[in-house]
Amino acid sequence: MDTHSIGANTRGPALRWDVFCRVVDNLGDIGVCWRLCTDLASRGQQVRLWIDCPDDLDWMAPGARPGLHPGVQVLHWTEPMAPGLADALSPADVWVEAFGCDPARECIDALAGRLAAGETPPVWLNLEYMSAEPWVERCHRLPSPVMSGPLKGLTKWFFYPGFTPATGGLLREATLPAQQLAHEPARWLRNLGLPVDDGRRRVSLFCYEPEALGNVMRSAGLDASPADWLITPGRASAAVDQALGEEPPGEGCRPVRLPRLTQQDYDRLLWSCDLNFVRGEDSLVRALWAGKPFVWQIYPQHDNAHHAKLDAFLDWLQAPPCWRAFHHGWNGMSPGETVWPGWDAIGEWASCALQARDRLLAQADLCSQLLGFVMEKR
C-alpha cells in the first residue's frame, strides 16, 4: 500500500495505540503527543498516552487527565509503575515511542509474556523529531531490529515527520482549515480580555531566551506602524523581563501579557496575529498552518547541530534573504546586532509563508500516513 496516497480523513480499522512520551523540552513533547493522540482518536482509534509529566495537560487540554476527551486515556508514567498495571491493560495493536523514548520497562515485560503465550506483537513505531534535512527522506520507514532484551527479534520502524512527500508529513486535523476560516480574531481577543485596536498590528511571542530579543523589541518600538506584542507566559515572559528591564520598548512595540492558553486557543492566537515568533516543533507546525509570517527559534543543541537543521528548513521554505538573515540573527548564528526587520520586509515573507502552506496542504498529513503504514505492517 502506498501510504503517501492516504487522505486526511483516513480512519482505518479501530486499533488500540500506546503512545509513550517523556517530557524533555517542557511544552513541545507533550504538545505534539497530545495533538497526535486526539487526531488519532478523531479517526476512530483508541489511544493511551503514557506520560511522565502530565501536569501541563491540565491547562493545555482541560479534561485530558479525567478522560473527558473521547478515545484518549492519559496514564501517568511513573517509575516504578503501579504493580500489575501493564498486565491488566488490554494489549495494544500499535506502540509509538515519541522522540526515541523507550517504552516503560513494565510494558516491555508484559509484552514479552504475551508473546511467549503466542500473541501477536504490536506494530512498533519510533516517531522521531521532524527535520527538513535530506537524510530524513532516506531514513523514513526504515526498520530497526531489536537486538537484545526481552523483545529481541521484534522490529521497530522509524517514522519521520517532515515537509516533503517522501517523509511522514505533519500533524493536521481534518477540521483545521474550516476552523481557521470561521475564526474571528477581534471577537476572540475581546473574549480573552485583550486589547483590540484596528490601528495596531499584532505580534505573538513564544520563545526561549534569544540574545537578540531586547534589540529587536527596542527597534520595533521605533517602527511607525505600531504593534501589540502578545507575550506568552513562562519562559517568553521571563525573557522579555530580562531583556528590557524597566525600560519600555517604545510605542511601536507595546507588550501585552497573555494568560495561559489551551492548545486550541494558541492556534487562534497564531491566526489572529500579523507575525508569530515560535519555538520548538509543535508551534512551528501550527505557525505553518496559520499561513502568516513567522520566526522560528529552533531548540538549541550544545554542538550547534541545530544550525544545519534550521538552514535545511529555510531552504525548503524558500525563504528570501531578509527572512533567512533574521532567522540567523534570532537564533544566534550570525555576528553583529539583530534588529527589527520592519513591516515592509515582513510583508515579503507573507507570500512565501502562504506558498509553503499550500505545498504542505497538498501532501498527506502525519496521522493519515501513520494509519496507512500500520495497516501495511499488520
Tab-separated table of C-alpha atoms in Angstrom:
chain	number	residue	atom	x	y	z
A	1	MET	CA	0.000	0.000	0.000
A	2	ASP	CA	1.257	3.488	-0.864
A	3	THR	CA	0.848	5.333	2.424
A	4	HIS	CA	1.562	8.679	0.765
A	5	SER	CA	-1.794	8.448	-1.011
A	6	ILE	CA	-3.724	8.183	2.259
A	7	GLY	CA	-6.025	11.193	2.605
A	8	ALA	CA	-6.652	13.478	5.567
A	9	ASN	CA	-9.873	11.691	6.540
A	10	THR	CA	-8.328	8.221	6.780
A	11	ARG	CA	-9.804	6.192	9.630
A	12	GLY	CA	-8.829	2.564	9.089
A	13	PRO	CA	-9.865	-0.224	11.453
A	14	ALA	CA	-10.279	0.703	15.123
A	15	LEU	CA	-6.984	-0.141	16.802
A	16	ARG	CA	-5.561	0.407	20.274
A	17	TRP	CA	-2.466	2.606	20.418
A	18	ASP	CA	0.048	3.088	23.228
A	19	VAL	CA	1.912	6.404	22.845
A	20	PHE	CA	4.913	6.799	25.157
A	21	CYS	CA	6.102	10.333	25.937
A	22	ARG	CA	8.909	11.549	28.177
A	23	VAL	CA	8.828	15.317	28.525
A	24	VAL	CA	12.197	16.843	27.619
A	25	ASP	CA	11.508	20.313	26.227
A	26	ASN	CA	8.818	21.498	28.604
A	27	LEU	CA	5.804	22.013	26.314
A	28	GLY	CA	6.949	20.735	22.922
A	29	ASP	CA	6.924	16.984	23.503
A	30	ILE	CA	3.644	16.946	25.363
A	31	GLY	CA	2.089	19.286	22.805
A	32	VAL	CA	2.968	17.093	19.845
A	33	CYS	CA	1.898	13.896	21.599
A	34	TRP	CA	-1.455	15.271	22.714
A	35	ARG	CA	-2.280	16.507	19.211
A	36	LEU	CA	-1.260	13.120	17.826
A	37	CYS	CA	-3.478	11.265	20.283
A	38	THR	CA	-6.564	13.417	19.738
A	39	ASP	CA	-6.155	13.324	15.955
A	40	LEU	CA	-5.943	9.532	16.032
A	41	ALA	CA	-8.977	9.380	18.329
A	42	SER	CA	-10.964	11.590	15.944
A	43	ARG	CA	-10.398	8.890	13.311
A	44	GLY	CA	-11.895	6.141	15.442
A	45	GLN	CA	-8.715	4.943	17.154
A	46	GLN	CA	-8.396	4.147	20.881
A	47	VAL	CA	-5.285	5.769	22.334
A	48	ARG	CA	-3.446	5.526	25.659
A	49	LEU	CA	-0.968	8.326	26.308
A	50	TRP	CA	1.758	7.284	28.742
A	51	ILE	CA	3.416	10.468	30.004
A	52	ASP	CA	5.856	11.083	32.826
A	53	CYS	CA	4.927	14.741	33.451
A	54	PRO	CA	1.209	15.122	32.740
A	55	ASP	CA	0.516	18.250	34.838
A	56	ASP	CA	0.697	20.728	31.943
A	57	LEU	CA	-2.173	18.942	30.238
A	58	ASP	CA	-4.479	20.440	32.873
A	59	TRP	CA	-4.272	23.854	31.146
A	60	MET	CA	-3.177	22.842	27.643
A	61	ALA	CA	-6.051	20.394	27.218
A	62	PRO	CA	-8.555	20.736	30.083
A	63	GLY	CA	-10.285	17.450	30.793
A	64	ALA	CA	-7.468	15.337	29.357
A	65	ARG	CA	-6.433	13.612	32.564
A	66	PRO	CA	-10.007	12.943	33.800
A	67	GLY	CA	-10.720	11.228	30.470
A	68	LEU	CA	-13.147	13.769	29.012
A	69	HIS	CA	-11.644	13.557	25.517
A	70	PRO	CA	-13.295	10.575	23.762
A	71	GLY	CA	-10.889	7.906	22.660
A	72	VAL	CA	-7.878	9.103	24.690
A	73	GLN	CA	-6.788	7.794	28.094
A	74	VAL	CA	-3.932	9.546	29.913
A	75	LEU	CA	-1.756	7.331	32.096
A	76	HIS	CA	0.818	8.801	34.475
A	77	TRP	CA	4.060	7.034	33.612
A	78	THR	CA	5.763	6.591	36.966
A	79	GLU	CA	8.959	4.738	37.818
A	80	PRO	CA	8.310	2.180	39.049
A	81	MET	CA	4.874	1.750	37.541
A	82	ALA	CA	1.938	0.770	39.711
A	83	PRO	CA	2.192	-3.011	40.300
A	84	GLY	CA	0.180	-5.053	37.832
A	85	LEU	CA	-0.924	-2.056	35.711
A	86	ALA	CA	0.781	-3.111	32.483
A	87	ASP	CA	-0.511	-6.686	32.758
A	88	ALA	CA	-4.055	-5.564	33.496
A	89	LEU	CA	-4.443	-3.344	30.435
A	90	SER	CA	-5.714	-4.641	27.118
A	91	PRO	CA	-2.809	-5.276	24.732
A	92	ALA	CA	-2.077	-2.571	22.181
A	93	ASP	CA	-2.053	-3.035	18.414
A	94	VAL	CA	0.441	-0.197	17.943
A	95	TRP	CA	3.289	1.148	20.041
A	96	VAL	CA	4.585	4.665	19.414
A	97	GLU	CA	7.711	5.732	21.234
A	98	ALA	CA	7.731	9.501	20.762
A	99	PHE	CA	11.070	11.127	20.019
A	100	GLY	CA	13.053	7.971	20.667
A	101	CYS	CA	11.995	7.304	24.263
A	102	ASP	CA	11.919	3.622	25.186
A	103	PRO	CA	8.558	2.208	26.358
A	104	ALA	CA	8.085	1.582	30.060
A	105	ARG	CA	10.030	-1.424	31.317
A	106	GLU	CA	6.877	-2.953	32.779
A	107	CYS	CA	5.153	-2.695	29.396
A	108	ILE	CA	8.097	-4.417	27.739
A	109	ASP	CA	7.982	-7.268	30.261
A	110	ALA	CA	4.206	-7.609	29.913
A	111	LEU	CA	4.511	-7.782	26.121
A	112	ALA	CA	7.261	-10.389	26.382
A	113	GLY	CA	4.922	-12.552	28.448
A	114	ARG	CA	2.141	-12.200	25.888
A	115	LEU	CA	4.469	-13.091	23.033
A	116	ALA	CA	5.572	-16.200	24.903
A	117	ALA	CA	1.891	-17.159	25.089
A	118	GLY	CA	1.566	-16.814	21.319
A	119	GLU	CA	0.025	-13.339	20.995
A	120	THR	CA	0.804	-11.069	18.035
A	121	PRO	CA	3.213	-8.165	18.708
A	122	PRO	CA	2.132	-4.586	18.089
A	123	VAL	CA	3.405	-2.528	15.172
A	124	TRP	CA	6.221	-0.669	16.901
A	125	LEU	CA	6.982	2.854	15.672
A	126	ASN	CA	9.768	5.221	16.627
A	127	LEU	CA	8.224	8.625	15.912
A	128	GLU	CA	11.191	10.952	15.547
A	129	TYR	CA	11.709	14.695	15.591
A	130	MET	CA	10.846	16.421	12.324
A	131	SER	CA	13.511	17.857	10.066
A	132	ALA	CA	13.943	19.164	6.530
A	133	GLU	CA	17.435	17.679	6.244
A	134	PRO	CA	17.909	15.355	3.228
A	135	TRP	CA	18.742	12.270	5.294
A	136	VAL	CA	15.198	12.229	6.708
A	137	GLU	CA	13.780	11.024	3.385
A	138	ARG	CA	16.354	8.208	3.332
A	139	CYS	CA	15.659	7.062	6.898
A	140	HIS	CA	11.873	7.386	6.909
A	141	ARG	CA	10.113	3.985	7.209
A	142	LEU	CA	13.374	2.045	7.716
A	143	PRO	CA	13.357	-0.979	10.055
A	144	SER	CA	15.290	-1.020	13.331
A	145	PRO	CA	15.644	-4.615	14.588
A	146	VAL	CA	15.576	-5.114	18.352
A	147	MET	CA	18.867	-6.900	19.033
A	148	SER	CA	18.702	-7.539	22.776
A	149	GLY	CA	16.416	-7.698	25.791
A	150	PRO	CA	13.080	-9.435	26.355
A	151	LEU	CA	11.756	-8.318	22.942
A	152	LYS	CA	14.777	-9.401	20.926
A	153	GLY	CA	13.737	-10.320	17.402
A	154	LEU	CA	10.984	-7.722	17.028
A	155	THR	CA	11.295	-4.776	14.673
A	156	LYS	CA	10.783	-1.083	15.289
A	157	TRP	CA	10.100	1.220	12.362
A	158	PHE	CA	11.463	4.737	12.033
A	159	PHE	CA	8.782	7.273	11.200
A	160	TYR	CA	9.965	10.791	10.442
A	161	PRO	CA	7.627	13.769	10.256
A	162	GLY	CA	8.742	16.190	7.585
A	163	PHE	CA	7.963	18.693	4.893
A	164	THR	CA	8.108	16.682	1.672
A	165	PRO	CA	6.004	13.850	0.193
A	166	ALA	CA	8.854	11.401	0.886
A	167	THR	CA	8.525	11.922	4.667
A	168	GLY	CA	5.778	11.237	7.197
A	169	GLY	CA	4.168	14.663	6.853
A	170	LEU	CA	2.917	16.938	9.634
A	171	LEU	CA	0.060	16.778	12.126
A	172	ARG	CA	-3.036	18.336	10.580
A	173	GLU	CA	-6.570	17.772	11.804
A	174	ALA	CA	-9.216	17.363	9.110
A	175	THR	CA	-11.271	20.203	10.608
A	176	LEU	CA	-8.384	22.685	10.834
A	177	PRO	CA	-8.999	24.692	7.617
A	178	ALA	CA	-12.693	25.143	8.424
A	179	GLN	CA	-11.921	26.252	11.980
A	180	GLN	CA	-9.414	28.788	10.728
A	181	LEU	CA	-11.829	30.117	8.117
A	182	ALA	CA	-14.540	30.640	10.753
A	183	HIS	CA	-12.191	32.350	13.238
A	184	GLU	CA	-12.990	35.967	14.187
A	185	PRO	CA	-9.833	37.496	15.697
A	186	ALA	CA	-11.406	40.589	17.242
A	187	ARG	CA	-14.163	38.646	18.982
A	188	TRP	CA	-11.712	36.037	20.257
A	189	LEU	CA	-9.325	38.671	21.606
A	190	ARG	CA	-12.129	40.510	23.380
A	191	ASN	CA	-13.308	37.275	24.967
A	192	LEU	CA	-9.830	36.911	26.470
A	193	GLY	CA	-9.944	40.474	27.739
A	194	LEU	CA	-7.164	41.563	25.379
A	195	PRO	CA	-6.941	44.919	23.565
A	196	VAL	CA	-8.394	45.165	20.079
A	197	ASP	CA	-7.141	48.193	18.158
A	198	ASP	CA	-7.588	48.254	14.396
A	199	GLY	CA	-4.789	50.783	14.160
A	200	ARG	CA	-2.186	48.409	15.581
A	201	ARG	CA	-0.724	45.209	14.207
A	202	ARG	CA	-0.303	42.124	16.368
A	203	VAL	CA	2.800	40.032	17.064
A	204	SER	CA	2.795	36.828	19.140
A	205	LEU	CA	5.920	35.919	21.088
A	206	PHE	CA	6.661	32.336	22.151
A	207	CYS	CA	10.408	31.893	22.556
A	208	TYR	CA	13.257	30.628	24.692
A	209	GLU	CA	15.820	33.334	25.610
A	210	PRO	CA	17.171	34.739	22.336
A	211	GLU	CA	20.051	37.178	22.831
A	212	ALA	CA	18.561	39.419	20.155
A	213	LEU	CA	15.238	39.852	21.958
A	214	GLY	CA	15.986	43.203	23.602
A	215	ASN	CA	17.434	44.784	20.453
A	216	VAL	CA	14.558	43.540	18.324
A	217	MET	CA	11.836	44.811	20.659
A	218	ARG	CA	13.502	48.198	21.190
A	219	SER	CA	13.998	48.747	17.463
A	220	ALA	CA	10.415	47.570	16.843
A	221	GLY	CA	9.364	50.264	19.304
A	222	LEU	CA	10.585	52.863	16.792
A	223	ASP	CA	8.507	51.499	13.916
A	224	ALA	CA	5.958	53.948	12.547
A	225	SER	CA	3.419	51.126	12.313
A	226	PRO	CA	2.699	50.293	15.965
A	227	ALA	CA	2.059	46.748	17.136
A	228	ASP	CA	0.874	44.951	20.223
A	229	TRP	CA	3.260	42.159	21.191
A	230	LEU	CA	1.205	39.349	22.741
A	231	ILE	CA	3.632	37.585	25.071
A	232	THR	CA	3.032	34.030	26.216
A	233	PRO	CA	3.615	33.233	29.911
A	234	GLY	CA	6.588	31.258	31.187
A	235	ARG	CA	9.978	31.456	29.519
A	236	ALA	CA	8.960	34.047	26.919
A	237	SER	CA	7.572	36.436	29.516
A	238	ALA	CA	10.638	35.992	31.744
A	239	ALA	CA	12.909	36.559	28.733
A	240	VAL	CA	11.163	39.857	27.973
A	241	ASP	CA	11.605	40.993	31.579
A	242	GLN	CA	15.291	40.115	31.431
A	243	ALA	CA	15.840	41.747	28.042
A	244	LEU	CA	14.006	45.018	28.693
A	245	GLY	CA	14.343	45.542	32.424
A	246	GLU	CA	12.480	48.695	33.477
A	247	GLU	CA	12.857	50.366	30.055
A	248	PRO	CA	9.725	50.174	27.860
A	249	PRO	CA	10.495	49.466	24.198
A	250	GLY	CA	8.507	52.353	22.723
A	251	GLU	CA	5.061	52.927	21.234
A	252	GLY	CA	5.775	50.777	18.198
A	253	CYS	CA	6.105	47.708	20.441
A	254	ARG	CA	3.559	47.544	23.252
A	255	PRO	CA	3.963	44.382	25.375
A	256	VAL	CA	0.708	42.640	26.305
A	257	ARG	CA	0.930	39.710	28.723
A	258	LEU	CA	-1.185	36.702	27.840
A	259	PRO	CA	-2.761	34.184	30.194
A	260	ARG	CA	-2.044	30.513	29.705
A	261	LEU	CA	-3.763	29.338	26.540
A	262	THR	CA	-5.145	25.937	25.679
A	263	GLN	CA	-3.759	24.317	22.543
A	264	GLN	CA	-6.853	25.369	20.606
A	265	ASP	CA	-6.562	28.939	21.814
A	266	TYR	CA	-2.863	29.003	20.945
A	267	ASP	CA	-3.839	28.132	17.374
A	268	ARG	CA	-6.324	31.025	17.434
A	269	LEU	CA	-3.573	33.327	18.682
A	270	LEU	CA	-1.462	32.480	15.634
A	271	TRP	CA	-4.417	33.060	13.312
A	272	SER	CA	-5.026	36.455	14.947
A	273	CYS	CA	-1.517	37.898	14.527
A	274	ASP	CA	0.415	39.513	11.681
A	275	LEU	CA	3.704	37.933	12.773
A	276	ASN	CA	4.331	34.916	15.001
A	277	PHE	CA	7.531	34.143	16.899
A	278	VAL	CA	7.503	30.410	17.649
A	279	ARG	CA	9.863	27.892	19.193
A	280	GLY	CA	10.496	24.160	19.085
A	281	GLU	CA	8.403	21.803	16.968
A	282	ASP	CA	4.706	21.975	17.804
A	283	SER	CA	4.341	25.748	17.488
A	284	LEU	CA	6.313	25.804	14.217
A	285	VAL	CA	3.861	23.386	12.634
A	286	ARG	CA	0.924	25.447	13.881
A	287	ALA	CA	2.544	28.617	12.513
A	288	LEU	CA	2.888	26.954	9.120
A	289	TRP	CA	-0.818	26.087	9.101
A	290	ALA	CA	-1.654	29.664	10.144
A	291	GLY	CA	-0.130	30.869	6.871
A	292	LYS	CA	1.253	34.046	8.478
A	293	PRO	CA	4.851	35.313	8.567
A	294	PHE	CA	6.738	33.693	11.423
A	295	VAL	CA	10.153	33.459	13.041
A	296	TRP	CA	11.285	30.088	14.370
A	297	GLN	CA	13.623	29.711	17.313
A	298	ILE	CA	14.902	26.182	16.926
A	299	TYR	CA	15.693	24.146	20.031
A	300	PRO	CA	19.425	24.809	20.672
A	301	GLN	CA	21.855	21.889	20.831
A	302	HIS	CA	25.222	22.087	22.509
A	303	ASP	CA	27.154	21.054	19.378
A	304	ASN	CA	25.257	23.543	17.171
A	305	ALA	CA	23.715	20.715	15.178
A	306	HIS	CA	20.561	22.817	15.099
A	307	HIS	CA	22.235	25.275	12.720
A	308	ALA	CA	22.201	22.798	9.832
A	309	LYS	CA	18.652	21.809	10.726
A	310	LEU	CA	17.489	25.426	10.611
A	311	ASP	CA	19.211	26.092	7.290
A	312	ALA	CA	17.660	22.967	5.777
A	313	PHE	CA	14.229	24.220	6.834
A	314	LEU	CA	14.897	27.697	5.406
A	315	ASP	CA	15.987	26.066	2.137
A	316	TRP	CA	12.724	24.111	1.984
A	317	LEU	CA	10.789	27.264	2.908
A	318	GLN	CA	12.460	29.112	0.007
A	319	ALA	CA	12.922	31.974	2.425
A	320	PRO	CA	14.019	35.281	0.857
A	321	PRO	CA	17.416	36.601	2.020
A	322	CYS	CA	15.987	39.038	4.580
A	323	TRP	CA	13.900	36.295	6.204
A	324	ARG	CA	16.870	33.930	6.305
A	325	ALA	CA	19.125	36.615	7.763
A	326	PHE	CA	16.661	37.452	10.530
A	327	HIS	CA	16.302	33.768	11.417
A	328	HIS	CA	20.083	33.523	11.692
A	329	GLY	CA	20.233	36.538	13.972
A	330	TRP	CA	17.303	35.412	16.133
A	331	ASN	CA	18.968	32.015	16.601
A	332	GLY	CA	22.401	33.473	17.424
A	333	MET	CA	24.000	32.186	14.203
A	334	SER	CA	25.325	35.483	12.849
A	335	PRO	CA	27.627	38.147	14.312
A	336	GLY	CA	26.530	41.699	14.885
A	337	GLU	CA	23.350	43.231	16.172
A	338	THR	CA	19.965	41.850	15.118
A	339	VAL	CA	17.248	44.464	14.808
A	340	TRP	CA	13.588	44.635	13.862
A	341	PRO	CA	13.262	43.950	10.097
A	342	GLY	CA	10.330	46.317	9.529
A	343	TRP	CA	6.847	45.576	8.237
A	344	ASP	CA	7.811	46.024	4.579
A	345	ALA	CA	10.269	43.133	4.856
A	346	ILE	CA	7.766	41.056	6.811
A	347	GLY	CA	5.271	41.648	4.012
A	348	GLU	CA	7.740	39.939	1.678
A	349	TRP	CA	7.710	36.914	3.978
A	350	ALA	CA	3.915	36.635	3.814
A	351	SER	CA	3.605	35.296	0.263
A	352	CYS	CA	6.376	32.788	0.949
A	353	ALA	CA	4.543	31.530	4.064
A	354	LEU	CA	1.326	31.037	2.091
A	355	GLN	CA	3.134	29.165	-0.670
A	356	ALA	CA	4.734	26.874	1.924
A	357	ARG	CA	1.335	26.147	3.454
A	358	ASP	CA	-0.108	25.322	0.034
A	359	ARG	CA	2.701	22.840	-0.624
A	360	LEU	CA	2.037	21.156	2.706
A	361	LEU	CA	-1.734	21.024	2.212
A	362	ALA	CA	-1.146	19.077	-0.986
A	363	GLN	CA	0.622	16.327	0.991
A	364	ALA	CA	-0.803	13.611	3.215
A	365	ASP	CA	-0.828	14.503	6.899
A	366	LEU	CA	1.046	12.602	9.615
A	367	CYS	CA	-1.857	10.650	11.128
A	368	SER	CA	-3.116	9.555	7.723
A	369	GLN	CA	0.335	8.243	6.898
A	370	LEU	CA	0.707	6.552	10.275
A	371	LEU	CA	-2.607	4.741	9.800
A	372	GLY	CA	-1.647	3.664	6.314
A	373	PHE	CA	1.741	2.405	7.455
A	374	VAL	CA	0.240	0.431	10.351
A	375	MET	CA	-2.320	-1.178	8.034
A	376	GLU	CA	0.543	-2.172	5.761
A	377	LYS	CA	2.604	-3.761	8.543
A	378	ARG	CA	-0.164	-5.582	10.403
